CSV table of C-alpha atoms and ligand atoms in Angstrom, one decimal:
chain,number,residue,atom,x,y,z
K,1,UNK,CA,56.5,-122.2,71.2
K,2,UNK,CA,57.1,-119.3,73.9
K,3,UNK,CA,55.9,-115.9,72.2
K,4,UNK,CA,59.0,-113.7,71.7
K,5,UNK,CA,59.0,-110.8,74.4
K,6,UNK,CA,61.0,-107.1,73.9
K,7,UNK,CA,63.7,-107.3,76.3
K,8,UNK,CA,63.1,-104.4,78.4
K,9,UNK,CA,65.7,-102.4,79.5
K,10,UNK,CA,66.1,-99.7,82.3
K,11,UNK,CA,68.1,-96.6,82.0
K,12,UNK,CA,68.9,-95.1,85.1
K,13,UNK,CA,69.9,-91.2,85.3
K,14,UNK,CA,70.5,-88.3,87.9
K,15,UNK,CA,71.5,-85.4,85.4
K,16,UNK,CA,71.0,-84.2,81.7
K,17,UNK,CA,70.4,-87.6,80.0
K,18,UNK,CA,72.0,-87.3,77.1
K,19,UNK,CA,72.6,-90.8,77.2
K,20,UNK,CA,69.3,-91.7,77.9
K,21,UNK,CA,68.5,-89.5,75.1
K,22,UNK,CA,71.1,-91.8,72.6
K,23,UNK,CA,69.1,-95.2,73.8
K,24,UNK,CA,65.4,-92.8,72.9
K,25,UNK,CA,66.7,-92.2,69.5
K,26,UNK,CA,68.7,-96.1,69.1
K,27,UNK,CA,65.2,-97.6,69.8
K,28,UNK,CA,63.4,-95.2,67.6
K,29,UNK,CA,65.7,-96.0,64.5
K,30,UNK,CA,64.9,-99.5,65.1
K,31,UNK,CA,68.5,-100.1,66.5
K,32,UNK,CA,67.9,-101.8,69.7
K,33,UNK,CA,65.8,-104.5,69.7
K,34,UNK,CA,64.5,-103.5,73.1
K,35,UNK,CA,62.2,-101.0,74.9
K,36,UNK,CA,62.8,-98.9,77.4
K,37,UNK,CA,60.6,-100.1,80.0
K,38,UNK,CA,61.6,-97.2,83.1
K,39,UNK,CA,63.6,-94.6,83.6
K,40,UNK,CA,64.8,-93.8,87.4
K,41,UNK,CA,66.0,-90.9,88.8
K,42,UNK,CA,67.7,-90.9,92.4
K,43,UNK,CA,67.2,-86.6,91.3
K,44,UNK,CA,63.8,-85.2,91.4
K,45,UNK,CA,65.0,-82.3,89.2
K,46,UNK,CA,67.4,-84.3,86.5
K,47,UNK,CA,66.8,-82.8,83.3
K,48,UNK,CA,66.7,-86.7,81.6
K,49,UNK,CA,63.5,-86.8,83.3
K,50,UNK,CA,61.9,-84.4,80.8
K,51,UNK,CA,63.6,-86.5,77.9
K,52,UNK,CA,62.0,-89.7,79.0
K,53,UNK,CA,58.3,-87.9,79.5
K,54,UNK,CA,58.9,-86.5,75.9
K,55,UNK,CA,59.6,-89.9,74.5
K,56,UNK,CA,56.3,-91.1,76.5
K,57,UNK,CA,58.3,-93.2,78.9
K,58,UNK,CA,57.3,-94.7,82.1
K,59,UNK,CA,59.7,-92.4,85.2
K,60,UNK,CA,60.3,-93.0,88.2
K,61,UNK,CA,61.5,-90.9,90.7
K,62,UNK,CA,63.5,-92.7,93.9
K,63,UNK,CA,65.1,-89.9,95.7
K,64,UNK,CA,68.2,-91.2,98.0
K,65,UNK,CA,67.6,-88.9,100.6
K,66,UNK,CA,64.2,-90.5,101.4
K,67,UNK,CA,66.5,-93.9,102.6
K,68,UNK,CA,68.4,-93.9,105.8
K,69,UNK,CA,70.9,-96.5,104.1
K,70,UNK,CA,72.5,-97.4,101.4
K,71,UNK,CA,71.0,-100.4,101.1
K,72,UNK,CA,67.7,-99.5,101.7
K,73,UNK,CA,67.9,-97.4,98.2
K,74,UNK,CA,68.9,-99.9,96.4
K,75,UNK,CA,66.7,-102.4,98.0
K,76,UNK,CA,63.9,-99.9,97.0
K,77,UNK,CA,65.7,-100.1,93.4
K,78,UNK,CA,65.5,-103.5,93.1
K,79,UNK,CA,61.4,-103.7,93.6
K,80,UNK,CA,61.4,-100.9,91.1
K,81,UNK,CA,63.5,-102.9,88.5
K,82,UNK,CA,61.4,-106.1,88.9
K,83,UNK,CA,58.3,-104.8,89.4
K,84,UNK,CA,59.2,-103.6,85.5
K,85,UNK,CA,60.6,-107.0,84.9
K,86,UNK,CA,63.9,-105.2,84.1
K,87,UNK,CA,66.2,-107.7,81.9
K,88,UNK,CA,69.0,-105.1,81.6
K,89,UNK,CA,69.7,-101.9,83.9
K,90,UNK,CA,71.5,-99.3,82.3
K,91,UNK,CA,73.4,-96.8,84.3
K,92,UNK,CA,73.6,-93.2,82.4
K,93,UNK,CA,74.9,-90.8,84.5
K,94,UNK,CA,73.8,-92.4,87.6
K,95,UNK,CA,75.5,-91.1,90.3
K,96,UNK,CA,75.4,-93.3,93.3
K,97,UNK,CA,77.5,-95.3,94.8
K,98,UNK,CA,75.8,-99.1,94.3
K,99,UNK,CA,75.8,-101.4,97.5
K,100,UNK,CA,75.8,-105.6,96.9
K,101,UNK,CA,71.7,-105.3,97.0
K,102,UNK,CA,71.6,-104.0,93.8
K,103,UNK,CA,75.1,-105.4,92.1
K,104,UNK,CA,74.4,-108.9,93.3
K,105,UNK,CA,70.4,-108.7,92.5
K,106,UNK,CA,71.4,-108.1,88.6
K,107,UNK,CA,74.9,-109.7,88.3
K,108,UNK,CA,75.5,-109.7,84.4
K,109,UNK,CA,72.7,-107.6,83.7
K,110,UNK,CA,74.0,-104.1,84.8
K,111,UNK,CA,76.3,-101.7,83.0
K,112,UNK,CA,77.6,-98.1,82.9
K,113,UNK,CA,79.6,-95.7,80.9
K,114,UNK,CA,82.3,-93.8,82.5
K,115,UNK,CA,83.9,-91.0,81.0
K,116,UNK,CA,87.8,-92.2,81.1
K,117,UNK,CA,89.5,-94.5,79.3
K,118,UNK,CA,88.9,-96.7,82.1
K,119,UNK,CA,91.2,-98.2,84.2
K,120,UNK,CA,92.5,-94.5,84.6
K,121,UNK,CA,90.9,-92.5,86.9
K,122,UNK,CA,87.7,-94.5,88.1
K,123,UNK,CA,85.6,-92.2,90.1
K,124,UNK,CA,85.4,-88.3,89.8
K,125,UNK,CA,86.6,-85.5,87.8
K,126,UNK,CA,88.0,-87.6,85.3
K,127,UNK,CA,88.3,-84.9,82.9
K,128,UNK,CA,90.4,-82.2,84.8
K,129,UNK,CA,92.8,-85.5,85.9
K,130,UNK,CA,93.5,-86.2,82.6
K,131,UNK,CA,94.1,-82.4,81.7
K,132,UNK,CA,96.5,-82.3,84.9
K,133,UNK,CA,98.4,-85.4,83.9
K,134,UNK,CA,98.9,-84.2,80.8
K,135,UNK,CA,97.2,-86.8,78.8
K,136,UNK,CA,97.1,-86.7,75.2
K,137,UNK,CA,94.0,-88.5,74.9
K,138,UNK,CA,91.1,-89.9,76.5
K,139,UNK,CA,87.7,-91.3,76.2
K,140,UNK,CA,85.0,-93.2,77.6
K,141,UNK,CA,84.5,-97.0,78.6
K,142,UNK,CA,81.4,-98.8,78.9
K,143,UNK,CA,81.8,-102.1,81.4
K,144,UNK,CA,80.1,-104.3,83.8
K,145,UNK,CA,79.3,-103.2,87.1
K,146,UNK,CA,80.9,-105.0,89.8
K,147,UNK,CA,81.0,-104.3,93.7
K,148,UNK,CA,84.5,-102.1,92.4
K,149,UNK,CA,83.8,-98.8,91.7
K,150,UNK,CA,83.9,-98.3,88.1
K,151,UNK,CA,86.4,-101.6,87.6
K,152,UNK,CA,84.1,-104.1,86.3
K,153,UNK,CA,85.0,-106.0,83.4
K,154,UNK,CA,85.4,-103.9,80.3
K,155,UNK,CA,83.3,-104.0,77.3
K,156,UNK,CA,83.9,-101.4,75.0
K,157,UNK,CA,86.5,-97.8,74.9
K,158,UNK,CA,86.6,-95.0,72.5
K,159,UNK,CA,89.0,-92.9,72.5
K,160,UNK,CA,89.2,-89.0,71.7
K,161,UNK,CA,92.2,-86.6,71.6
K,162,UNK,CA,92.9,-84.0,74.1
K,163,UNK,CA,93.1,-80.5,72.4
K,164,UNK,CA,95.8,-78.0,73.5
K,165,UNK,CA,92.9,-75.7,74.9
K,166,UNK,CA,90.6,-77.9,76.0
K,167,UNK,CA,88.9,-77.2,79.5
K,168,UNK,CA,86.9,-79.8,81.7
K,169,UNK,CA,84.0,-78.7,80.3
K,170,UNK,CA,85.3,-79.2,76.2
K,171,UNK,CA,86.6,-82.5,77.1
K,172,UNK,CA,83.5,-83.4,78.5
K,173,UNK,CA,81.5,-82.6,75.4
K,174,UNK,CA,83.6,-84.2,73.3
K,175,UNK,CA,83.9,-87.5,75.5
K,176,UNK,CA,80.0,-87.4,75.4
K,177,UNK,CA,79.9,-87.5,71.7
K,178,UNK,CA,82.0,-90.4,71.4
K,179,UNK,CA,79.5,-92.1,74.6
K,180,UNK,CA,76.1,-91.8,72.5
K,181,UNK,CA,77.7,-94.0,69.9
K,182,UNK,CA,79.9,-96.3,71.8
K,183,UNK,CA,76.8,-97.6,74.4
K,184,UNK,CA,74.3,-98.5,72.5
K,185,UNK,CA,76.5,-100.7,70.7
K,186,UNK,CA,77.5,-101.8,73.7
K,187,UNK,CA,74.1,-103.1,74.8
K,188,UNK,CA,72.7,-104.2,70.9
K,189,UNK,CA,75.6,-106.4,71.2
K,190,UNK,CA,74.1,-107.6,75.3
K,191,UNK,CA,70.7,-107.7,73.3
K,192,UNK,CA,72.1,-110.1,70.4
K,193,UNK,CA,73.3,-112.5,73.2
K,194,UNK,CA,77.1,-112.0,72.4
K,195,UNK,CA,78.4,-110.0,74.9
K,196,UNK,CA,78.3,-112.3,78.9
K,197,UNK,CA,80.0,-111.7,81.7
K,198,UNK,CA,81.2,-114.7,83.0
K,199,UNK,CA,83.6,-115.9,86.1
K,200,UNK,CA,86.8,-114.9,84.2
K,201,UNK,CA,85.4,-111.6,83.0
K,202,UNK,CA,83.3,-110.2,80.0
K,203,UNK,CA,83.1,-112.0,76.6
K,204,UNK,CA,82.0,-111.0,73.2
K,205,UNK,CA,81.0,-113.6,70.9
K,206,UNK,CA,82.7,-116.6,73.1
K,207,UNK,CA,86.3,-114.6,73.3
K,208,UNK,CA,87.8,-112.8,76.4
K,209,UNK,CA,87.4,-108.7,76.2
K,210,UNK,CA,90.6,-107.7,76.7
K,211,UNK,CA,91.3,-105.3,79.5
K,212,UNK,CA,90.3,-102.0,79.1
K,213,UNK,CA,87.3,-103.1,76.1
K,214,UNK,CA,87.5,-103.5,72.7
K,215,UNK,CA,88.7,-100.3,70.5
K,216,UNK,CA,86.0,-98.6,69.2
K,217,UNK,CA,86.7,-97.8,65.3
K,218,UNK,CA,84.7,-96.3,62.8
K,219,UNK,CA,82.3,-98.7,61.5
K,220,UNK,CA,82.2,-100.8,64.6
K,221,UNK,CA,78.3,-101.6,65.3
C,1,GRF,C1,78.5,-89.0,81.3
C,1,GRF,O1,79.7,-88.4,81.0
C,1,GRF,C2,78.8,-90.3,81.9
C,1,GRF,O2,79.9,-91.0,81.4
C,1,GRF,C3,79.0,-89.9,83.3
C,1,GRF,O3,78.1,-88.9,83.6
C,1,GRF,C4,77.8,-88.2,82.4
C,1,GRF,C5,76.3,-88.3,82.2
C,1,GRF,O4,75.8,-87.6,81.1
C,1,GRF,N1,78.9,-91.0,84.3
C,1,GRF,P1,74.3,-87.6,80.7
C,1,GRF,O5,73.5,-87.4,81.9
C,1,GRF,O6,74.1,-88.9,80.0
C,1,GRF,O7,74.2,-86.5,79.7
């Protein structure tokens, strides 16, 4: 019999990490049968870089700017992510635009969080567009990345209210809160084998994800 090996994940940042931080602390509770096997920043200065160096991670630094394309960063991503024989890259605040060299390279195997209760508002500022629209809530989804920007297939959505006073800046703490528990639930399940993306979109335990995730609710692990 094959000896058992950690699945190794990578969690790739370009600011604070506080997401980073919630996959540190998963693994360290014994939540994630996993390890955390690099972390990559396209930012020399992220923040998330110090996390990871705390937690005595391997880091990596692949500054975009160093690439004349597109493609050539990823491409440089991709020798990265196998020379760490990668099985699962985790975007965390990860803010590049990905190009099919990396999408197509880990197809099923890649993942992000964005902070909207996705499919509203994929790309920026999700948190003042919501304020603007007048939204009563919103959240955070965790889905598949595909070559459409932030409109993979769905996995998981949690969803927080919007607060008459709220600013950008409180909506974005809150949302983050809600994050930190929604994806590393989101990946255990990845890690357990019951979450696929397949050719008609992402599954959990053999059954369609509906669009937009499944609801987060208390209790949910
Ligand atoms: C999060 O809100 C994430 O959804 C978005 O960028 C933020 C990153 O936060 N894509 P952090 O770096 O994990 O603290």
């Amino acid at each position: 019999m094959k000896p058992k090996v950690t699945p190794r994940l990578a969690v790739l940042i370009s600011g604070d990490g506080t997401n980073l931080q919630a996959f540190i602390d998963a693994c360290a509770r014994g939540e994630l049968a996993a390890q955390i096997g690099v972390v990559i920043s396209n930012n020399p200065q992220a923040a998330g870089l110090q996390r990871a160096k705390d937690a005595g991670l391997t880091v990596r630094t692949v500054d975009h700017r160093d690439f004349a394309t597109r493609e050539k960063f990823d491409e440089a991503l991709v020798n990265e992510l196998c020379a760490f024989s990668i099985d699962l890259v985790i975007l965390a605040g990860f803010m590049r635009i990905l190009t099919p060299v990396l999408v197509r390279a880990f197809v099923g195997r890649l993942v992000n969080i964005h902070p909207s209760l996705l499919p509203l508002y994929p790309g920026m500022h999700t948190h003042q567009r919501a304020l603007d629209a007048g939204d009563a809530e919103t959240g955070a989804t965790v889905h598949f990345v595909t070559q459409e920007l932030d409109g993979g297939p769905a996995v998981l959505q949690g969803r927080v209210p919007i607060l008459p006073n709220d600013t950008a800046q409180s909506l974005a703490a809150r949302v983050l809160v809600k994050e930190h528990v929604l994806y590393p639930i989101a990946v255990r399940w990845y890690l357990q084998g019951r979450l696929h993306l397949t050719d008609k979109g992402a599954t959990l335990d053999g059954s369609a994800i509906p669009a937009g995730g499944v609801q987060y609710t208390t209790g949910l692990s």
